[in-house]
Short mmCIF file of C-alpha atoms and ligand atoms in Angstrom, two decimals:
data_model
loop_
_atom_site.label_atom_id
_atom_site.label_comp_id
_atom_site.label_asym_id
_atom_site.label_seq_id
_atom_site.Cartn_x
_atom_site.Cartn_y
_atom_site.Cartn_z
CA UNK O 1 117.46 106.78 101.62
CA UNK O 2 115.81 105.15 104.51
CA UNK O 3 116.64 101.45 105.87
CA UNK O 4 115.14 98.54 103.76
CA UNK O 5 114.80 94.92 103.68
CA UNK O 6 115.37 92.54 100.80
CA UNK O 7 112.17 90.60 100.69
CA UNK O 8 111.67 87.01 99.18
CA UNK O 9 108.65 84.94 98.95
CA UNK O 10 109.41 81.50 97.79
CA UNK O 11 106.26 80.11 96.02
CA UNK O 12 105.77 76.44 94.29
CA UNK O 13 105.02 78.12 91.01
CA UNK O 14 105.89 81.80 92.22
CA UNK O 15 109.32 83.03 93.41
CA UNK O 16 109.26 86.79 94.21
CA UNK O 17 111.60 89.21 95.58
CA UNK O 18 111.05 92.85 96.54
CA UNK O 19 112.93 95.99 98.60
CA UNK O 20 110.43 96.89 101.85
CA UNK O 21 110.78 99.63 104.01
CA UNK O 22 109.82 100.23 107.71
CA UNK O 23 106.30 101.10 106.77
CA UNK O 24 105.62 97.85 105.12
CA UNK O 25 106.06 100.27 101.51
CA UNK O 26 107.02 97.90 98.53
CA UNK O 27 110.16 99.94 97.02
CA UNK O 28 110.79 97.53 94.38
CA UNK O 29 109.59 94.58 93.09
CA UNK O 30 110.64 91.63 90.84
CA UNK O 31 109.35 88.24 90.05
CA UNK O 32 109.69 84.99 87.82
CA UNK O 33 108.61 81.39 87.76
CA UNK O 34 110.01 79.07 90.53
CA UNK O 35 110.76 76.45 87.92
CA UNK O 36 110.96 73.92 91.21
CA UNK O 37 112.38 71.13 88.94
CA UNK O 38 115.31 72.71 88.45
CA UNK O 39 116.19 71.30 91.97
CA UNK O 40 116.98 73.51 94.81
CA UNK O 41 120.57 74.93 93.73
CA UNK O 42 118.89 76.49 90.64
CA UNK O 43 116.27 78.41 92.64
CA UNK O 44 118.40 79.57 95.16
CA UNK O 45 121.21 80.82 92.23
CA UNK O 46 117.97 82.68 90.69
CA UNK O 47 117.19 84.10 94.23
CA UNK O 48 120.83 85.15 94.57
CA UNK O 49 119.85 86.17 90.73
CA UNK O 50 117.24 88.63 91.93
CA UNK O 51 118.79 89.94 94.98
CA UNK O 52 121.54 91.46 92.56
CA UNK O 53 118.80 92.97 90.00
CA UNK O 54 117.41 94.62 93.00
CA UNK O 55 120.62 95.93 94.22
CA UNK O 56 122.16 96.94 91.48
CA UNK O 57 118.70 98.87 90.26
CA UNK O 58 118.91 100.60 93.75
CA UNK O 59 122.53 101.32 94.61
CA UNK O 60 121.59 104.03 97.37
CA UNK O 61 118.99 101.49 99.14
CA UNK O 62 120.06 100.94 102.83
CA UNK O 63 119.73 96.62 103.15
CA UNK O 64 119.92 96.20 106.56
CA UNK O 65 119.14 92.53 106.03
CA UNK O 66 117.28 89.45 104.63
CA UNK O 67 113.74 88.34 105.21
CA UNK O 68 112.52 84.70 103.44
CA UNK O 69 109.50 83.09 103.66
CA UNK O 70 108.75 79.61 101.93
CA UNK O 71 106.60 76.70 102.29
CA UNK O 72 106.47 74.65 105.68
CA UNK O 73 107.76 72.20 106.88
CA UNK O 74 110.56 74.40 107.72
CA UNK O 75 112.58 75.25 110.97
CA UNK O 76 112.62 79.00 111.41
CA UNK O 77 115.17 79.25 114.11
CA UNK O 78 118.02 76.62 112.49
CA UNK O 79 116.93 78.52 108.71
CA UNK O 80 116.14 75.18 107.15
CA UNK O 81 113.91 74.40 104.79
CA UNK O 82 112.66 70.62 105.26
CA UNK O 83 111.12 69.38 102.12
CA UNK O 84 107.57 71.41 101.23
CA UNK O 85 105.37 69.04 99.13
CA UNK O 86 104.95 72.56 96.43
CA UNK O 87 109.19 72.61 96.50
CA UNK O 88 110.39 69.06 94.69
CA UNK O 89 113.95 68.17 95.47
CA UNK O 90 113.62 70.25 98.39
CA UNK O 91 115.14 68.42 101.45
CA UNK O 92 116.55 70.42 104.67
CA UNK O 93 117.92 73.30 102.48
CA UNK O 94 120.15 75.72 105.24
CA UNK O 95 118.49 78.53 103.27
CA UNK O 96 119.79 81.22 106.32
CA UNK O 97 123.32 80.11 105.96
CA UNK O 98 123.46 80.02 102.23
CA UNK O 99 122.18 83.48 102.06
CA UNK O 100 123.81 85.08 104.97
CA UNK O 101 127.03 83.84 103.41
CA UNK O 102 126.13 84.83 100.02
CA UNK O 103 125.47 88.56 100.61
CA UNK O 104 127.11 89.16 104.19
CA UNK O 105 123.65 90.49 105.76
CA UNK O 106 121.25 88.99 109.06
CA UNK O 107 119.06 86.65 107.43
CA UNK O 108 115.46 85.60 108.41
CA UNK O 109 113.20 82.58 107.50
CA UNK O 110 109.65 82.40 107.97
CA UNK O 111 106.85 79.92 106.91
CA UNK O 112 104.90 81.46 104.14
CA UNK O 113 101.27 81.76 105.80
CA UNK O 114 103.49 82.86 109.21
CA UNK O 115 105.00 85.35 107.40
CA UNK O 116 101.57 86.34 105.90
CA UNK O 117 99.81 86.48 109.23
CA UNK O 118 102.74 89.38 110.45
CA UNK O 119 102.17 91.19 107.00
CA UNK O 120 98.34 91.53 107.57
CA UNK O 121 99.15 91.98 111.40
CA UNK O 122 101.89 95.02 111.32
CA UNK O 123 100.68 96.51 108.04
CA UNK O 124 97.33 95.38 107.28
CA UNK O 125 93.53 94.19 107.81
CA UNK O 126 95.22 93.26 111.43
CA UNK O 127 96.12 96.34 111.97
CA UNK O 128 96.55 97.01 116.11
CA UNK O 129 94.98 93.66 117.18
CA UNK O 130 97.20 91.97 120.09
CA UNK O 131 96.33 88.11 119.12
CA UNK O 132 94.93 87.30 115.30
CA UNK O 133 94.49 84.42 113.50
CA UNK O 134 95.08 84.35 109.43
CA UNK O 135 93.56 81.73 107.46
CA UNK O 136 94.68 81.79 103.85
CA UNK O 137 91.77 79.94 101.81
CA UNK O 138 93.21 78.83 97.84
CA UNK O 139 94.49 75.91 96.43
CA UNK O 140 94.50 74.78 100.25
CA UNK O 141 93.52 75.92 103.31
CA UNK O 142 97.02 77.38 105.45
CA UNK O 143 97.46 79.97 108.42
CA UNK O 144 99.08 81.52 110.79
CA UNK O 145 98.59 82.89 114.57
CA UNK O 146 99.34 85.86 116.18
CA UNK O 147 98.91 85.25 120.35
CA UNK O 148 99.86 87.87 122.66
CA UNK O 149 101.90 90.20 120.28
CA UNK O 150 104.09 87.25 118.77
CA UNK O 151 103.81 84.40 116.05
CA UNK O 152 102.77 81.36 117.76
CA UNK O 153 105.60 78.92 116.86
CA UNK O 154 105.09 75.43 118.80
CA UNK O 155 107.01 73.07 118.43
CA UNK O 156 110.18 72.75 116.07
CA UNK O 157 107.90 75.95 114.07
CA UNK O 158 104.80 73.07 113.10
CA UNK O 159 102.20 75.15 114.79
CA UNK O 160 98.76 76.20 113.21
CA UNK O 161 98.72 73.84 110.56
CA UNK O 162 94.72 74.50 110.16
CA UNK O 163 94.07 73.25 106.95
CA UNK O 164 94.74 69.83 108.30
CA UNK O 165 91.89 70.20 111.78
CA UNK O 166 89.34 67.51 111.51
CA UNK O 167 86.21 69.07 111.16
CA UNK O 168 84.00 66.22 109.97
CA UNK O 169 84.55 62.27 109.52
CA UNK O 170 83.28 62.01 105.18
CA UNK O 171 84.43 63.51 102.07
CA UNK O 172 87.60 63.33 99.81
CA UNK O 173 90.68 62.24 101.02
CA UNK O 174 93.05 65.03 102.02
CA UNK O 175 96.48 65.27 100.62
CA UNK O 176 98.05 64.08 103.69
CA UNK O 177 95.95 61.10 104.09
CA UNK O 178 93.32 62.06 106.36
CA UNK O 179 89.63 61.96 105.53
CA UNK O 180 87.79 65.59 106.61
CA UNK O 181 90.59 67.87 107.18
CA UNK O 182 89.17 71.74 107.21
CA UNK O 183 91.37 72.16 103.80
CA UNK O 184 89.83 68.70 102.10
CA UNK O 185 86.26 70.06 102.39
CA UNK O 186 86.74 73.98 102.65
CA UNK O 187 89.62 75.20 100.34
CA UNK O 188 88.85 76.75 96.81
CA UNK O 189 89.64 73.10 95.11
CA UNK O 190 87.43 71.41 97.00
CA UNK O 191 84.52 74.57 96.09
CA UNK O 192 85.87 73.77 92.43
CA UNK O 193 85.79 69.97 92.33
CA UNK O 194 81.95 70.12 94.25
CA UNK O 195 81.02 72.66 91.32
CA UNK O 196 82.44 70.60 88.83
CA UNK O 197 81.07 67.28 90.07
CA UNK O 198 77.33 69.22 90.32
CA UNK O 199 77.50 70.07 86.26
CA UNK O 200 78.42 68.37 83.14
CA UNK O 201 80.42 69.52 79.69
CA UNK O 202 77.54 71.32 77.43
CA UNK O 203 75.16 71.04 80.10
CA UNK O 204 74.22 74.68 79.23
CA UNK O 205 74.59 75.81 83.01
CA UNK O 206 75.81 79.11 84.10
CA UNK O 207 78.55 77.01 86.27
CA UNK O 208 79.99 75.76 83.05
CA UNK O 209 79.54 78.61 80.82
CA UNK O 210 82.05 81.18 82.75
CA UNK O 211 84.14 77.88 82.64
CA UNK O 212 83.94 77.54 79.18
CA UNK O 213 83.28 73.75 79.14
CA UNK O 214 85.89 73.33 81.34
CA UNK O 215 86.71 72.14 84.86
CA UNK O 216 84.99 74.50 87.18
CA UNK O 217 86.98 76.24 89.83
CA UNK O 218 86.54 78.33 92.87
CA UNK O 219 86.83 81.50 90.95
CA UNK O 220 84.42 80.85 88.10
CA UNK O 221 81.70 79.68 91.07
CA UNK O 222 82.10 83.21 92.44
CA UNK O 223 81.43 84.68 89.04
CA UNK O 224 78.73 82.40 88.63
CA UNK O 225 76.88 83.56 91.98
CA UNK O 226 77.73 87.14 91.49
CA UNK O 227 75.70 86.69 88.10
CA UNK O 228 72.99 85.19 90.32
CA UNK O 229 73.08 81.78 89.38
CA UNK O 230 71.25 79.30 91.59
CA UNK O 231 73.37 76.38 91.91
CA UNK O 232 76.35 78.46 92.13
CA UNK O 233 75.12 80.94 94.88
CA UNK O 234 74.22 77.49 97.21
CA UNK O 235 77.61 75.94 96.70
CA UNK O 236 78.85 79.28 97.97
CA UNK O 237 76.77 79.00 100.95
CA UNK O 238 77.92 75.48 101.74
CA UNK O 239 81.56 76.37 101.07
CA UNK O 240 80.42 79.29 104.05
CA UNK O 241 79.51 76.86 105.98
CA UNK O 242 82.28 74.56 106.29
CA UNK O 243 84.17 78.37 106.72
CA UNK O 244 82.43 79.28 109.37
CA UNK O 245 82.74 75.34 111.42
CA UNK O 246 86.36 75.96 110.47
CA UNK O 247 86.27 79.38 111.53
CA UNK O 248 84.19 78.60 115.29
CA UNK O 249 87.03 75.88 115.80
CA UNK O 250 89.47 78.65 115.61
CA UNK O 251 87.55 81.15 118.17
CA UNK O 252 87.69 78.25 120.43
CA UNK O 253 91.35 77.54 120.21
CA UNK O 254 92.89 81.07 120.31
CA UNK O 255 90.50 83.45 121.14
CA UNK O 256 91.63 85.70 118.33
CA UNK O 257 90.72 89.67 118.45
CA UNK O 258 89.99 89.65 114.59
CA UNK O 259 90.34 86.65 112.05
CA UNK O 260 91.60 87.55 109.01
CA UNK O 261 90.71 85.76 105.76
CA UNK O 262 93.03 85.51 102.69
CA UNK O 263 93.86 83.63 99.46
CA UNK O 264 91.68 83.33 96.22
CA UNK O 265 89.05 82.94 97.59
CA UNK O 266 88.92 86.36 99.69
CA UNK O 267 87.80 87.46 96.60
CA UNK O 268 84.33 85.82 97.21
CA UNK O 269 84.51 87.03 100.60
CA UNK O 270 81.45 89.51 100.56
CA UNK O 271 79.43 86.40 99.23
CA UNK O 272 80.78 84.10 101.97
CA UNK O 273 80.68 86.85 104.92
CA UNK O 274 76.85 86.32 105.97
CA UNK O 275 76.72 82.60 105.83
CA UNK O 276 80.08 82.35 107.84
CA UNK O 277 79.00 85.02 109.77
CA UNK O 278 75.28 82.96 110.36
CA UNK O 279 77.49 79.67 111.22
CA UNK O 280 79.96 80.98 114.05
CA UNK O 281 76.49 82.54 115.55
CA UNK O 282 75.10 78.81 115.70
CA UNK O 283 78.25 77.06 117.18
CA UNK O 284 80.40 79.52 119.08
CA UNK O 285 80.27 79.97 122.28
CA UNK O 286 78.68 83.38 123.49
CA UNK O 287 81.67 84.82 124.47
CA UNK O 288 83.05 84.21 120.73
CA UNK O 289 80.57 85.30 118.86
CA UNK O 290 81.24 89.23 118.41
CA UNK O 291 85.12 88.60 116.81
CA UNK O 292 85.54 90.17 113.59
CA UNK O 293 85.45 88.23 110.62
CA UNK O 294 87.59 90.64 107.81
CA UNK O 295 89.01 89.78 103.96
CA UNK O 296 92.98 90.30 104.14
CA UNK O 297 94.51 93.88 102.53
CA UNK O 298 97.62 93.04 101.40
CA UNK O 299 96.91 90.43 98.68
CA UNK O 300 100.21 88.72 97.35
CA UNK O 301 102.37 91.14 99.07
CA UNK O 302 101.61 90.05 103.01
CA UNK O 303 104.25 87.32 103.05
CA UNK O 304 107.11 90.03 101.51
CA UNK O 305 106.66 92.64 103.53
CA UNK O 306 106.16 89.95 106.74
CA UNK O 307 108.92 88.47 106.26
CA UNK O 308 110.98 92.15 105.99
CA UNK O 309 109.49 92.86 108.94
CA UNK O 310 111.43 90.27 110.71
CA UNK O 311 114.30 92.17 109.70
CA UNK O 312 112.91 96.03 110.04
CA UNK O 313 111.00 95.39 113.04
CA UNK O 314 113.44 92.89 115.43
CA UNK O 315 112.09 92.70 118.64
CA UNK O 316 110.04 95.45 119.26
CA UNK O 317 106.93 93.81 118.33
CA UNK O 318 105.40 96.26 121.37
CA UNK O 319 106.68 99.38 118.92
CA UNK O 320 105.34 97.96 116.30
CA UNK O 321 101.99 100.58 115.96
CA UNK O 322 104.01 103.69 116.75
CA UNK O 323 105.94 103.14 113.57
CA UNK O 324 103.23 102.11 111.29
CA UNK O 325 102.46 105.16 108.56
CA UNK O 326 101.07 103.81 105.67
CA UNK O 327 98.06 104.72 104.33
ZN1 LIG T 401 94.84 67.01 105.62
#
């Protein structure tokens, strides 16, 4: 059997572990809740938990090593884990040493929308470009940048923290405190909480309908405009709006070959496309203007096989199309 990677992906309500190979193929694949209350022994037992299942279902896989991603703030070169707000409990967790001890392989540890930006990069919608920026748009807004053929680290690993930009002085308050940050006016709760702010319970709206009565989110506001529903179709186009002032910011900042859009709300993204499309046209810079705006491929899967590739793909970043033959 060829050489694989034991993948894990360490969500705040997800945890999920899979066996990648060099092609970025998903082998095997396991998952269960994080259960983050447990505190942070717990989860890593049940990693150590799922690491075994895999093994033991694939005694003639070739593990050449570990590849972890997990909520920032985390140190990728010491392997800690510094205390994510989505991980309670959490606080400066060596998660490199505990595994590399554990199981006697290299072990590698990634920030989750890093790790996502190299998955989409090596084996997906980034396919071939030599600087990309990802932008995962759900809950929040998070991302991760590709310059020159590496991730783009900064320091102690904080870099490209673009959910938290300023890109306008009013609105609700952000999570961390600020007032305008690109993920307190652009990310799918803020769509959700503008939607359900617009409507009312037993209003008799389309908005609330798919919602059944309930809180609207991001994803019923995309049903709602795909139905053709008025109000819903112009939230989407100011949601594409704030996108694409995001979006211009990033041109500016790291002249990207291709930006590639993820999260929940990718699923919207043929909605979004012509108004965020229309916005980077008004703002950008000429020389900007002609980058590629493109929904992610690899769904839930880019942060696994991004973070195996840390362990399949060791610096040769420069080989890294040759070897490429999915698809
Ligand atoms: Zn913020």
């Amino acid at each position: 059997m060829s050489t694989l990677a034991l993948a894990f992906d360490l969500g705040g309500t997800e945890l999920r572990g899979a066996l990648i190979g060099r092609g970025g193929e998903v082998v095997a694949r396991v998952s269960e809740p994080t259960m983050t209350d447990a505190g942070s022994e717990a989860v890593i037992g049940r990693i150590i938990a799922l690491a075994d299942k895999l093994l033991d279902d694939h005694p003639q896989a070739k593990v050449i090593g570990i590849g972890a991603c997990a909520p920032g703030p985390l140190d990728p070169k010491a392997g800690i884990v510094i205390g994510p707000p989505t991980l309670s409990g959490w606080h400066n967790v060596p998660m490199i040493d505990i595994l590399s001890r554990q199981f006697g392989l290299p072990v590698r540890l990634e920030n989750d929308a890093n790790a996502a930006a190299l998955g989409e990069w090596r084996f997906g919608a980034g396919r071939g470009a030599g600087s990309l920026v990802f932008v995962t748009v759900s809950t929040g807004i998070g991302g991760g940048v590709i310059a020159d053929g590496h991730i783009y680290h900064g320091r102690r690993g904080l870099a490209a923290e673009i959910g938290h930009m300023t890109i306008t002085g009013e609105g609700d308050r952000c999570f961390c405190g600020n007032v305008g940050c690109f993920e307190a006016v652009a990310s799918g709760t803020a769509l959700g909480r503008r939607a359900t702010q617009l409507t009312a319970p037993g209003d008799g709206s389309v908005l609330r309908r798919v919602s059944n009565d309930g809180d609207v989110s991001a994803r019923h506001v995309v049903e709602a405009a795909r139905a053709g529903d008025a109000s819903a179709r112009e939230l989407v186009e100011a949601e594409a709006r704030w996108l694409g002032v995001g979006f211009t910011n990033l041109l500016h900042l790291y002249s990207p070959e291709v930006i590639v859009m993820g999260g929940g709300l990718a699923n919207g993204f043929d909605l979004l496309a012509p108004r965020i499309r229309a916005t980077i046209e008004e703002r950008a810079m000429q020389a900007y203007r002609d980058v590629p705006i493109v929904p992610a491929e690899l769904g839930d899967r880019a942060g696994l096989v991004g973070a195996a590739s840390l362990i399949l793909w060791e610096g040769e970043p420069g080989t890294a199309l040759a070897m490429v033959q999915n698809d």
